[in-house]
Coordinates of N, CA and C in Angstrom, one line a residue:
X30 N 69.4 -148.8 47.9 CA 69.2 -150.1 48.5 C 69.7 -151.2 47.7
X31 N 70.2 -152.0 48.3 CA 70.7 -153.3 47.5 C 70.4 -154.7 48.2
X32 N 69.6 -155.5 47.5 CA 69.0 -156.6 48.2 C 69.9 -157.6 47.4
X33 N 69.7 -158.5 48.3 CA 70.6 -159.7 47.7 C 70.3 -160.8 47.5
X34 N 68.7 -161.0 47.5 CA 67.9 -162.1 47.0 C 67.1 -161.8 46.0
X35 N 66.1 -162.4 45.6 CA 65.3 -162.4 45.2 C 63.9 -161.4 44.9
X36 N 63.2 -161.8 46.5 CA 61.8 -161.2 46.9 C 62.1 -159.6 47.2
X37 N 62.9 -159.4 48.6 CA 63.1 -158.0 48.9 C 63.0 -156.9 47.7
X38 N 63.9 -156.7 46.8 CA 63.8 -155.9 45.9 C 62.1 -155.7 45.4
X39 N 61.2 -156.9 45.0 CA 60.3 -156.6 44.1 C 59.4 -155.9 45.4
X40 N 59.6 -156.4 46.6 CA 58.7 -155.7 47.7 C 59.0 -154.3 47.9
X41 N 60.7 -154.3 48.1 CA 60.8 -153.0 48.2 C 60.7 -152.0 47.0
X42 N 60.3 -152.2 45.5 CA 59.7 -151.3 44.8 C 58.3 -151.2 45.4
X43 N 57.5 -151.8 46.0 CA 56.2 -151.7 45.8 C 56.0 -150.7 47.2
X44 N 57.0 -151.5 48.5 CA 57.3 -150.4 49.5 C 57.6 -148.7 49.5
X45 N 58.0 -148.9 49.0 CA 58.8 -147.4 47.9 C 57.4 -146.5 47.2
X46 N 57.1 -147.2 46.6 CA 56.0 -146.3 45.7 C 54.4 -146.6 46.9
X47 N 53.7 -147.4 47.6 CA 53.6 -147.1 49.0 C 53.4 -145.8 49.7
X48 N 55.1 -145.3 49.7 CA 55.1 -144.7 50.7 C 55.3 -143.1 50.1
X49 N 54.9 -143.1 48.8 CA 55.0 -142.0 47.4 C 56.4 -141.8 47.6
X50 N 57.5 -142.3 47.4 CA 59.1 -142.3 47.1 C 59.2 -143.1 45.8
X51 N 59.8 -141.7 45.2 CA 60.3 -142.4 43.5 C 61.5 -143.1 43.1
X52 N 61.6 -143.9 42.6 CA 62.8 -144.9 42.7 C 62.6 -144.8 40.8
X53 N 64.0 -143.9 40.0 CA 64.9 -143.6 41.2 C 65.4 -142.6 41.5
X54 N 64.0 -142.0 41.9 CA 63.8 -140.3 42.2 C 64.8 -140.1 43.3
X55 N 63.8 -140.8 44.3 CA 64.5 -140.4 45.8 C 65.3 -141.6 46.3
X56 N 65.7 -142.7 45.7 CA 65.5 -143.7 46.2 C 66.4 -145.0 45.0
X57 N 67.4 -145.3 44.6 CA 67.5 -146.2 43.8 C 67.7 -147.7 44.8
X58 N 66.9 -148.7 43.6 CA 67.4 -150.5 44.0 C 68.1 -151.2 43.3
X59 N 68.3 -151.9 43.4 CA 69.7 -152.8 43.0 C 69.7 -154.1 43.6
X60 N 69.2 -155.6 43.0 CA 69.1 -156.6 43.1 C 70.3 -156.9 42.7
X61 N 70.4 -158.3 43.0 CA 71.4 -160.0 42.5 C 71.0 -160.8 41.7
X62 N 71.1 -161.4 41.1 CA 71.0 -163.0 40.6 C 70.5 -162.5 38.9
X63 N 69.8 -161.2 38.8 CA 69.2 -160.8 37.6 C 68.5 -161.6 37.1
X64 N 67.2 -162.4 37.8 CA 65.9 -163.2 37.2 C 65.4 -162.3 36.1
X65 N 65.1 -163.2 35.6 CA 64.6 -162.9 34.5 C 63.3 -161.6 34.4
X66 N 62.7 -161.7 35.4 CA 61.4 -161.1 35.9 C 62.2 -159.5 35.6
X67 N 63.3 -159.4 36.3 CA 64.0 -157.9 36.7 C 63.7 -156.9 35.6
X68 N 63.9 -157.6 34.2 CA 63.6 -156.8 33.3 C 62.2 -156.0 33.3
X69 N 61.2 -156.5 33.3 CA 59.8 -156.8 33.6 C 59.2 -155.9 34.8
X70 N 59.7 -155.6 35.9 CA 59.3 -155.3 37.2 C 58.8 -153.6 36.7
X71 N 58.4 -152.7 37.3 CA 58.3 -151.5 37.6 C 58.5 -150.7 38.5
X72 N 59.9 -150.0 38.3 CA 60.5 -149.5 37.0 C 61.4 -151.1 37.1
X73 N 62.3 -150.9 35.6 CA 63.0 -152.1 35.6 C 64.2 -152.6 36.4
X74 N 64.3 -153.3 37.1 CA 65.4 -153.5 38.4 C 67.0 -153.7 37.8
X75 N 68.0 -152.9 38.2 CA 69.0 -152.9 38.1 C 69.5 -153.9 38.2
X76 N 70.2 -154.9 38.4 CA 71.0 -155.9 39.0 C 72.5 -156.1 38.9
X77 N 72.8 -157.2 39.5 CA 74.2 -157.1 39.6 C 74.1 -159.1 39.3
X78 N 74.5 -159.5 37.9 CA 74.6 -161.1 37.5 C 75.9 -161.3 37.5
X79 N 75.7 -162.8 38.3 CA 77.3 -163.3 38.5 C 77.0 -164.7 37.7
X80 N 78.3 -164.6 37.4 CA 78.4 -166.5 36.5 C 78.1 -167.7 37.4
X81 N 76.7 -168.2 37.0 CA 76.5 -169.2 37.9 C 77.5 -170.4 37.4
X82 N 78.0 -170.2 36.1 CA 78.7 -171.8 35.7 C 79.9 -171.8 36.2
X83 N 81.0 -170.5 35.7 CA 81.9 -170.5 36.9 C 82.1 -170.3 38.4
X84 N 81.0 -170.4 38.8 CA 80.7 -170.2 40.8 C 80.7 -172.0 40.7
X85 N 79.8 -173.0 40.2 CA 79.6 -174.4 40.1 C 80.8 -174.8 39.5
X86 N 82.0 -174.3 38.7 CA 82.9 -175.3 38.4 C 83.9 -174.8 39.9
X87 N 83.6 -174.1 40.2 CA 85.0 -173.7 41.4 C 84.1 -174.6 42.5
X88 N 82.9 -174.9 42.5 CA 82.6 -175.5 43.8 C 82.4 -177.4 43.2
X89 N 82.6 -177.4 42.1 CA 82.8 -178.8 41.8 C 84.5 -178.9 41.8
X90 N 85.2 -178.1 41.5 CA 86.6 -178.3 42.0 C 87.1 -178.7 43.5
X91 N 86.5 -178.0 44.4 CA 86.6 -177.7 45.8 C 85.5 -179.2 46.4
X92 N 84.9 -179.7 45.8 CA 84.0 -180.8 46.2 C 85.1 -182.1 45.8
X93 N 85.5 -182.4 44.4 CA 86.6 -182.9 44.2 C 87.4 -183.2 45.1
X94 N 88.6 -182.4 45.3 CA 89.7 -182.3 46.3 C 89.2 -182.6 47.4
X95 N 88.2 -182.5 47.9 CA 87.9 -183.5 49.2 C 87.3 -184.2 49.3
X96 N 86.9 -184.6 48.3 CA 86.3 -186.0 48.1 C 87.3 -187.1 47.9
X97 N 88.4 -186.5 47.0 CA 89.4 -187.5 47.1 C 90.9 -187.3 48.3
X98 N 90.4 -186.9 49.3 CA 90.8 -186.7 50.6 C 91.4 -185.7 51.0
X99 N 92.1 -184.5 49.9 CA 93.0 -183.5 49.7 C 92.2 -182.4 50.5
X100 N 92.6 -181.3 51.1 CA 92.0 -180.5 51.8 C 91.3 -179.8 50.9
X101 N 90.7 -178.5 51.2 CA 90.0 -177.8 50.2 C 90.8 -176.8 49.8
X102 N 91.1 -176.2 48.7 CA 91.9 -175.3 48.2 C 91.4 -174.0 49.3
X103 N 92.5 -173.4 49.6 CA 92.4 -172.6 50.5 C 92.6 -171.1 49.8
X104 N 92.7 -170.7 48.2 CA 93.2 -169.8 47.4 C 91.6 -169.3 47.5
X105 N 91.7 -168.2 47.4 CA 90.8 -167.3 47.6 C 90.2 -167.2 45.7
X106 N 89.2 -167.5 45.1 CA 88.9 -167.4 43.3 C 88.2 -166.1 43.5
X107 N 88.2 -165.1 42.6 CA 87.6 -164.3 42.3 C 86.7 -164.7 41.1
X108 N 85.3 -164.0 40.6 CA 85.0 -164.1 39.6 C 84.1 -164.0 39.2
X109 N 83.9 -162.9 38.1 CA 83.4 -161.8 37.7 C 81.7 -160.9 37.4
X110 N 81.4 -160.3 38.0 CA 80.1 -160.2 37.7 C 79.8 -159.0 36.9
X111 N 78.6 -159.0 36.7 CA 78.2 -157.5 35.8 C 76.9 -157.2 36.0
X112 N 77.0 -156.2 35.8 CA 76.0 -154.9 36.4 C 75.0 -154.9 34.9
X113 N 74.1 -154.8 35.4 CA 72.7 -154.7 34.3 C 72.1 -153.0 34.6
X114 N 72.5 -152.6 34.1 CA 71.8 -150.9 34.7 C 70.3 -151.0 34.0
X115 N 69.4 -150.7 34.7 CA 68.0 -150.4 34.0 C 67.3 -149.5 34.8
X116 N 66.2 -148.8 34.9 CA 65.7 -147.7 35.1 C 65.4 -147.5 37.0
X117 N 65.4 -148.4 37.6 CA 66.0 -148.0 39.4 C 66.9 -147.7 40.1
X118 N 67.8 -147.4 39.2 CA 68.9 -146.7 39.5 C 69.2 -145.6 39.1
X119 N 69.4 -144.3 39.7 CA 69.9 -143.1 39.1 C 71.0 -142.7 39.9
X120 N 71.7 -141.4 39.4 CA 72.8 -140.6 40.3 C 72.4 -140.3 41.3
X121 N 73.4 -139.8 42.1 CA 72.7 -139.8 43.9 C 72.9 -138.3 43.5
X122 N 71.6 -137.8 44.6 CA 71.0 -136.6 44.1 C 71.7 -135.3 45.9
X123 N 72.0 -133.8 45.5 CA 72.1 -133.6 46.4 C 71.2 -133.5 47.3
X124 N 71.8 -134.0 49.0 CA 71.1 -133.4 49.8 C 70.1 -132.6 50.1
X125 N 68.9 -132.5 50.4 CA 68.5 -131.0 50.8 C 69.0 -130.7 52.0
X126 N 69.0 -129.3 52.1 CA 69.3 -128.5 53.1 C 69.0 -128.8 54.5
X127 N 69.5 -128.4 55.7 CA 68.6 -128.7 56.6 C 67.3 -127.7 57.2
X128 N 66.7 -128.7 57.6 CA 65.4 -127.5 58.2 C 65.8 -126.2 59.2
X129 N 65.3 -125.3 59.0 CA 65.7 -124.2 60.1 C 64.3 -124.5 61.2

């Protein structure tokens, strides 16, 4: 599962173990933003942190140029995020079989 805010992830550990599914037995999560908390949670949440300073200078660039009447850059910026691996994520496990 991969949430992309905030709350979902810490619900859905708690969802998860709830419903006795081990994360990241049966089950890995994988958050955004990497709050600080992520470390902290049980088990510790995976994330995926993106540069909040380079996301704000590309959106102060693009605020710029239209503010000084210029259209908005229409170039597509890439830019770069990284993966925090911590203990809710594991290798994907095989299949079981199907029922007869």
């Amino acid at each position: 599962m991969h949430a992309v805010t905030r709350g979902p992830p810490v619900g859905a550990l708690r969802a998860f173990a709830e419903a006795g599914l081990s994360v990241p037995g049966d089950v890995s999560v994988v958050g955004f933003d990497d709050i600080p908390a992520a470390a902290h949670l049980s088990p510790p949440l995976t994330t995926v942190r993106q540069n909040f300073t380079a996301v704000a200078d590309r959106a102060v660039d693009v605020l710029i140029a239209m503010i000084e009447g210029g259209p908005a850059p229409a170039e597509r910026t890439d830019i770069a995020v990284e993966l925090t691996v911590r203990a809710s994520s594991g290798p994907v496990r095989e299949p079981a079989p199907p029922l007869r």
